[in-house]
Amino acid sequence: MNQGGIAAQLYTVRDFMKTKDDIAASLRKVREAGYRAVEMAGLGPITAAEWKDLLDREGLIACSSHTPLDRLQSDLDAVIAEYRLWGAQYLAIPSMPQHFRDQGEEGFRRFAQEASAIGGRLRQAGITLGYHNHSFEFVRFGPHTGLHVILENSDPQNLM
């Protein structure tokens, strides 16, 4: 599937997408700006099917989306169904939950292992799991950063 080249991250326009009409208008403006693809993040109060209809109406594709780890842990089958509906091939965990960070190096290790296991299930469904890093992943644990701990404790086929 052609993923559309450069995509607009909808999180950047989230403040303009409070209602279904706002979302439709924002998607129209994104398309008018020349984008053909979007990354779903900071989504407004509509269903996955309504998102699909609006995207189709504007000729946009959803190449990826941000989905929090807790939703992946509690509702993975529904998440997979949404991604299949949208045709999205990439899913990003937008941030490591605070409780993992509070546990130091062991928390980073546990996060990596849990995310990697979920990534294996997503990979079987044809979805690639990624992680959206921030500055806190560069905290040091001896000679290694938190990001190094994540990379060393996850399967690169299951977590990018």
PDB file of C-alpha atoms in Angstrom:
ATOM      1  CA  MET A   1       0.000   0.000   0.000  1.00  0.00           C
ATOM      2  CA  ASN A   2       1.270   3.463  -0.852  1.00  0.00           C
ATOM      3  CA  GLN A   3       1.467   5.295   2.463  1.00  0.00           C
ATOM      4  CA  GLY A   4       1.248   8.731   0.842  1.00  0.00           C
ATOM      5  CA  GLY A   5       4.759  10.158   1.392  1.00  0.00           C
ATOM      6  CA  ILE A   6       4.928  12.907   3.999  1.00  0.00           C
ATOM      7  CA  ALA A   7       2.007  12.850   6.419  1.00  0.00           C
ATOM      8  CA  ALA A   8       0.467  15.538   8.590  1.00  0.00           C
ATOM      9  CA  GLN A   9       0.434  14.635  12.260  1.00  0.00           C
ATOM     10  CA  LEU A  10      -3.117  15.408  13.384  1.00  0.00           C
ATOM     11  CA  TYR A  11      -1.907  15.985  16.936  1.00  0.00           C
ATOM     12  CA  THR A  12      -0.620  19.352  15.715  1.00  0.00           C
ATOM     13  CA  VAL A  13      -4.191  20.458  14.904  1.00  0.00           C
ATOM     14  CA  ARG A  14      -5.946  18.699  17.798  1.00  0.00           C
ATOM     15  CA  ASP A  15      -7.187  21.988  19.266  1.00  0.00           C
ATOM     16  CA  PHE A  16      -9.221  22.536  16.091  1.00  0.00           C
ATOM     17  CA  MET A  17     -10.895  19.116  16.187  1.00  0.00           C
ATOM     18  CA  LYS A  18     -13.366  19.240  19.058  1.00  0.00           C
ATOM     19  CA  THR A  19     -16.510  18.245  17.113  1.00  0.00           C
ATOM     20  CA  LYS A  20     -17.235  16.141  14.042  1.00  0.00           C
ATOM     21  CA  ASP A  21     -17.735  19.303  11.966  1.00  0.00           C
ATOM     22  CA  ASP A  22     -14.405  20.692  13.239  1.00  0.00           C
ATOM     23  CA  ILE A  23     -12.685  17.435  12.347  1.00  0.00           C
ATOM     24  CA  ALA A  24     -14.148  17.462   8.829  1.00  0.00           C
ATOM     25  CA  ALA A  25     -13.053  21.085   8.317  1.00  0.00           C
ATOM     26  CA  SER A  26      -9.557  20.375   9.653  1.00  0.00           C
ATOM     27  CA  LEU A  27      -9.119  17.345   7.399  1.00  0.00           C
ATOM     28  CA  ARG A  28     -10.251  19.425   4.437  1.00  0.00           C
ATOM     29  CA  LYS A  29      -7.625  22.067   5.276  1.00  0.00           C
ATOM     30  CA  VAL A  30      -4.940  19.381   5.678  1.00  0.00           C
ATOM     31  CA  ARG A  31      -5.801  18.045   2.226  1.00  0.00           C
ATOM     32  CA  GLU A  32      -5.906  21.560   0.737  1.00  0.00           C
ATOM     33  CA  ALA A  33      -2.405  22.119   2.180  1.00  0.00           C
ATOM     34  CA  GLY A  34      -1.265  19.261  -0.048  1.00  0.00           C
ATOM     35  CA  TYR A  35      -1.117  16.314   2.317  1.00  0.00           C
ATOM     36  CA  ARG A  36      -2.344  12.930   1.163  1.00  0.00           C
ATOM     37  CA  ALA A  37      -1.701  11.072   4.419  1.00  0.00           C
ATOM     38  CA  VAL A  38      -2.170  11.707   8.119  1.00  0.00           C
ATOM     39  CA  GLU A  39      -0.924  10.291  11.363  1.00  0.00           C
ATOM     40  CA  MET A  40      -3.886   9.879  13.677  1.00  0.00           C
ATOM     41  CA  ALA A  41      -3.176  11.339  17.136  1.00  0.00           C
ATOM     42  CA  GLY A  42      -5.112  13.511  19.542  1.00  0.00           C
ATOM     43  CA  LEU A  43      -8.328  12.235  17.993  1.00  0.00           C
ATOM     44  CA  GLY A  44     -11.652  13.903  18.598  1.00  0.00           C
ATOM     45  CA  PRO A  45     -14.932  12.469  19.825  1.00  0.00           C
ATOM     46  CA  ILE A  46     -15.960  10.276  16.874  1.00  0.00           C
ATOM     47  CA  THR A  47     -15.840   6.570  16.117  1.00  0.00           C
ATOM     48  CA  ALA A  48     -13.209   4.790  14.036  1.00  0.00           C
ATOM     49  CA  ALA A  49     -15.793   4.292  11.276  1.00  0.00           C
ATOM     50  CA  GLU A  50     -16.634   8.011  11.254  1.00  0.00           C
ATOM     51  CA  TRP A  51     -12.907   8.778  10.986  1.00  0.00           C
ATOM     52  CA  LYS A  52     -12.664   6.425   8.024  1.00  0.00           C
ATOM     53  CA  ASP A  53     -15.622   8.105   6.305  1.00  0.00           C
ATOM     54  CA  LEU A  54     -14.148  11.581   6.806  1.00  0.00           C
ATOM     55  CA  LEU A  55     -10.708  10.483   5.616  1.00  0.00           C
ATOM     56  CA  ASP A  56     -12.230   8.888   2.520  1.00  0.00           C
ATOM     57  CA  ARG A  57     -14.314  11.985   1.817  1.00  0.00           C
ATOM     58  CA  GLU A  58     -11.143  14.126   1.813  1.00  0.00           C
ATOM     59  CA  GLY A  59      -9.041  11.603  -0.102  1.00  0.00           C
ATOM     60  CA  LEU A  60      -6.661  11.081   2.825  1.00  0.00           C
ATOM     61  CA  ILE A  61      -5.102   7.896   4.110  1.00  0.00           C
ATOM     62  CA  ALA A  62      -4.166   7.107   7.692  1.00  0.00           C
ATOM     63  CA  CYS A  63      -0.622   5.820   7.529  1.00  0.00           C
ATOM     64  CA  SER A  64      -0.154   5.569  11.295  1.00  0.00           C
ATOM     65  CA  SER A  65      -1.570   6.476  14.648  1.00  0.00           C
ATOM     66  CA  HIS A  66      -0.562   6.979  18.244  1.00  0.00           C
ATOM     67  CA  THR A  67      -2.151   4.539  20.687  1.00  0.00           C
ATOM     68  CA  PRO A  68      -1.295   4.518  24.406  1.00  0.00           C
ATOM     69  CA  LEU A  69       0.197   1.367  25.916  1.00  0.00           C
ATOM     70  CA  ASP A  70      -2.701   0.903  28.341  1.00  0.00           C
ATOM     71  CA  ARG A  71      -5.171   0.691  25.443  1.00  0.00           C
ATOM     72  CA  LEU A  72      -2.945  -1.824  23.670  1.00  0.00           C
ATOM     73  CA  GLN A  73      -2.855  -3.898  26.844  1.00  0.00           C
ATOM     74  CA  SER A  74      -6.603  -3.762  27.466  1.00  0.00           C
ATOM     75  CA  ASP A  75      -8.180  -3.582  24.002  1.00  0.00           C
ATOM     76  CA  LEU A  76      -5.698  -4.889  21.428  1.00  0.00           C
ATOM     77  CA  ASP A  77      -8.238  -6.698  19.248  1.00  0.00           C
ATOM     78  CA  ALA A  78     -10.305  -3.499  18.856  1.00  0.00           C
ATOM     79  CA  VAL A  79      -7.158  -1.495  18.076  1.00  0.00           C
ATOM     80  CA  ILE A  80      -6.190  -3.992  15.368  1.00  0.00           C
ATOM     81  CA  ALA A  81      -9.703  -3.770  13.916  1.00  0.00           C
ATOM     82  CA  GLU A  82      -9.461   0.050  13.786  1.00  0.00           C
ATOM     83  CA  TYR A  83      -6.091  -0.085  12.033  1.00  0.00           C
ATOM     84  CA  ARG A  84      -7.428  -2.556   9.495  1.00  0.00           C
ATOM     85  CA  LEU A  85     -10.449  -0.321   8.884  1.00  0.00           C
ATOM     86  CA  TRP A  86      -8.195   2.696   8.308  1.00  0.00           C
ATOM     87  CA  GLY A  87      -5.588   0.730   6.360  1.00  0.00           C
ATOM     88  CA  ALA A  88      -2.877   2.018   8.708  1.00  0.00           C
ATOM     89  CA  GLN A  89       0.293  -0.043   8.829  1.00  0.00           C
ATOM     90  CA  TYR A  90       2.174   1.748  11.609  1.00  0.00           C
ATOM     91  CA  LEU A  91       1.252   2.236  15.257  1.00  0.00           C
ATOM     92  CA  ALA A  92       3.286   4.278  17.710  1.00  0.00           C
ATOM     93  CA  ILE A  93       3.166   4.205  21.477  1.00  0.00           C
ATOM     94  CA  PRO A  94       3.181   7.973  22.138  1.00  0.00           C
ATOM     95  CA  SER A  95       5.009   7.811  25.466  1.00  0.00           C
ATOM     96  CA  MET A  96       6.194   5.431  28.145  1.00  0.00           C
ATOM     97  CA  PRO A  97       3.714   5.492  31.038  1.00  0.00           C
ATOM     98  CA  GLN A  98       5.011   7.300  34.131  1.00  0.00           C
ATOM     99  CA  HIS A  99       4.880   4.229  36.368  1.00  0.00           C
ATOM    100  CA  PHE A 100       7.582   2.566  34.246  1.00  0.00           C
ATOM    101  CA  ARG A 101       9.776   5.677  34.432  1.00  0.00           C
ATOM    102  CA  ASP A 102       9.336   5.806  38.199  1.00  0.00           C
ATOM    103  CA  GLN A 103      10.915   2.321  38.445  1.00  0.00           C
ATOM    104  CA  GLY A 104      14.210   3.402  36.903  1.00  0.00           C
ATOM    105  CA  GLU A 105      16.197   1.016  34.739  1.00  0.00           C
ATOM    106  CA  GLU A 106      14.013  -1.965  35.666  1.00  0.00           C
ATOM    107  CA  GLY A 107      10.922  -0.015  34.583  1.00  0.00           C
ATOM    108  CA  PHE A 108      12.495   0.761  31.210  1.00  0.00           C
ATOM    109  CA  ARG A 109      13.327  -2.935  30.848  1.00  0.00           C
ATOM    110  CA  ARG A 110       9.777  -4.007  31.730  1.00  0.00           C
ATOM    111  CA  PHE A 111       8.296  -1.441  29.351  1.00  0.00           C
ATOM    112  CA  ALA A 112      10.499  -2.732  26.518  1.00  0.00           C
ATOM    113  CA  GLN A 113       9.502  -6.329  27.171  1.00  0.00           C
ATOM    114  CA  GLU A 114       5.782  -5.570  27.414  1.00  0.00           C
ATOM    115  CA  ALA A 115       5.783  -3.338  24.331  1.00  0.00           C
ATOM    116  CA  SER A 116       7.796  -5.899  22.366  1.00  0.00           C
ATOM    117  CA  ALA A 117       5.324  -8.667  23.229  1.00  0.00           C
ATOM    118  CA  ILE A 118       2.441  -6.504  22.015  1.00  0.00           C
ATOM    119  CA  GLY A 119       4.487  -5.639  18.930  1.00  0.00           C
ATOM    120  CA  GLY A 120       4.709  -9.355  18.130  1.00  0.00           C
ATOM    121  CA  ARG A 121       0.932  -9.644  18.123  1.00  0.00           C
ATOM    122  CA  LEU A 122       0.625  -6.510  16.011  1.00  0.00           C
ATOM    123  CA  ARG A 123       3.231  -7.802  13.561  1.00  0.00           C
ATOM    124  CA  GLN A 124       1.143 -10.948  13.087  1.00  0.00           C
ATOM    125  CA  ALA A 125      -1.734  -8.628  12.151  1.00  0.00           C
ATOM    126  CA  GLY A 126       0.434  -6.757   9.627  1.00  0.00           C
ATOM    127  CA  ILE A 127       1.006  -3.677  11.814  1.00  0.00           C
ATOM    128  CA  THR A 128       4.441  -2.347  12.741  1.00  0.00           C
ATOM    129  CA  LEU A 129       4.861  -1.016  16.283  1.00  0.00           C
ATOM    130  CA  GLY A 130       7.059   1.975  16.928  1.00  0.00           C
ATOM    131  CA  TYR A 131       7.839   4.117  19.924  1.00  0.00           C
ATOM    132  CA  HIS A 132       7.749   7.921  20.010  1.00  0.00           C
ATOM    133  CA  ASN A 133      10.676   8.922  22.200  1.00  0.00           C
ATOM    134  CA  HIS A 134      11.180  12.067  24.270  1.00  0.00           C
ATOM    135  CA  SER A 135      14.035  13.564  26.269  1.00  0.00           C
ATOM    136  CA  PHE A 136      13.419  11.386  29.348  1.00  0.00           C
ATOM    137  CA  GLU A 137      14.647   8.293  27.479  1.00  0.00           C
ATOM    138  CA  PHE A 138      18.123   9.824  27.623  1.00  0.00           C
ATOM    139  CA  VAL A 139      18.348   9.507  31.402  1.00  0.00           C
ATOM    140  CA  ARG A 140      21.476   7.524  32.220  1.00  0.00           C
ATOM    141  CA  PHE A 141      21.649   4.211  34.029  1.00  0.00           C
ATOM    142  CA  GLY A 142      25.385   3.761  34.406  1.00  0.00           C
ATOM    143  CA  PRO A 143      26.914   3.652  30.928  1.00  0.00           C
ATOM    144  CA  HIS A 144      23.530   3.267  29.160  1.00  0.00           C
ATOM    145  CA  THR A 145      20.606   5.556  28.452  1.00  0.00           C
ATOM    146  CA  GLY A 146      16.994   4.575  28.973  1.00  0.00           C
ATOM    147  CA  LEU A 147      16.608   4.387  25.200  1.00  0.00           C
ATOM    148  CA  HIS A 148      19.499   1.905  25.066  1.00  0.00           C
ATOM    149  CA  VAL A 149      17.739  -0.196  27.734  1.00  0.00           C
ATOM    150  CA  ILE A 150      14.550  -0.183  25.626  1.00  0.00           C
ATOM    151  CA  LEU A 151      16.428  -1.190  22.479  1.00  0.00           C
ATOM    152  CA  GLU A 152      18.430  -3.910  24.227  1.00  0.00           C
ATOM    153  CA  ASN A 153      15.347  -5.453  25.851  1.00  0.00           C
ATOM    154  CA  SER A 154      12.977  -5.546  22.894  1.00  0.00           C
ATOM    155  CA  ASP A 155      12.844  -7.527  19.681  1.00  0.00           C
ATOM    156  CA  PRO A 156      13.669  -5.154  16.790  1.00  0.00           C
ATOM    157  CA  GLN A 157      11.111  -6.993  14.645  1.00  0.00           C
ATOM    158  CA  ASN A 158       8.418  -6.145  17.200  1.00  0.00           C
ATOM    159  CA  LEU A 159       9.353  -2.631  18.316  1.00  0.00           C
ATOM    160  CA  MET A 160      11.000   0.060  16.201  1.00  0.00           C
TER     161      MET A 160
END
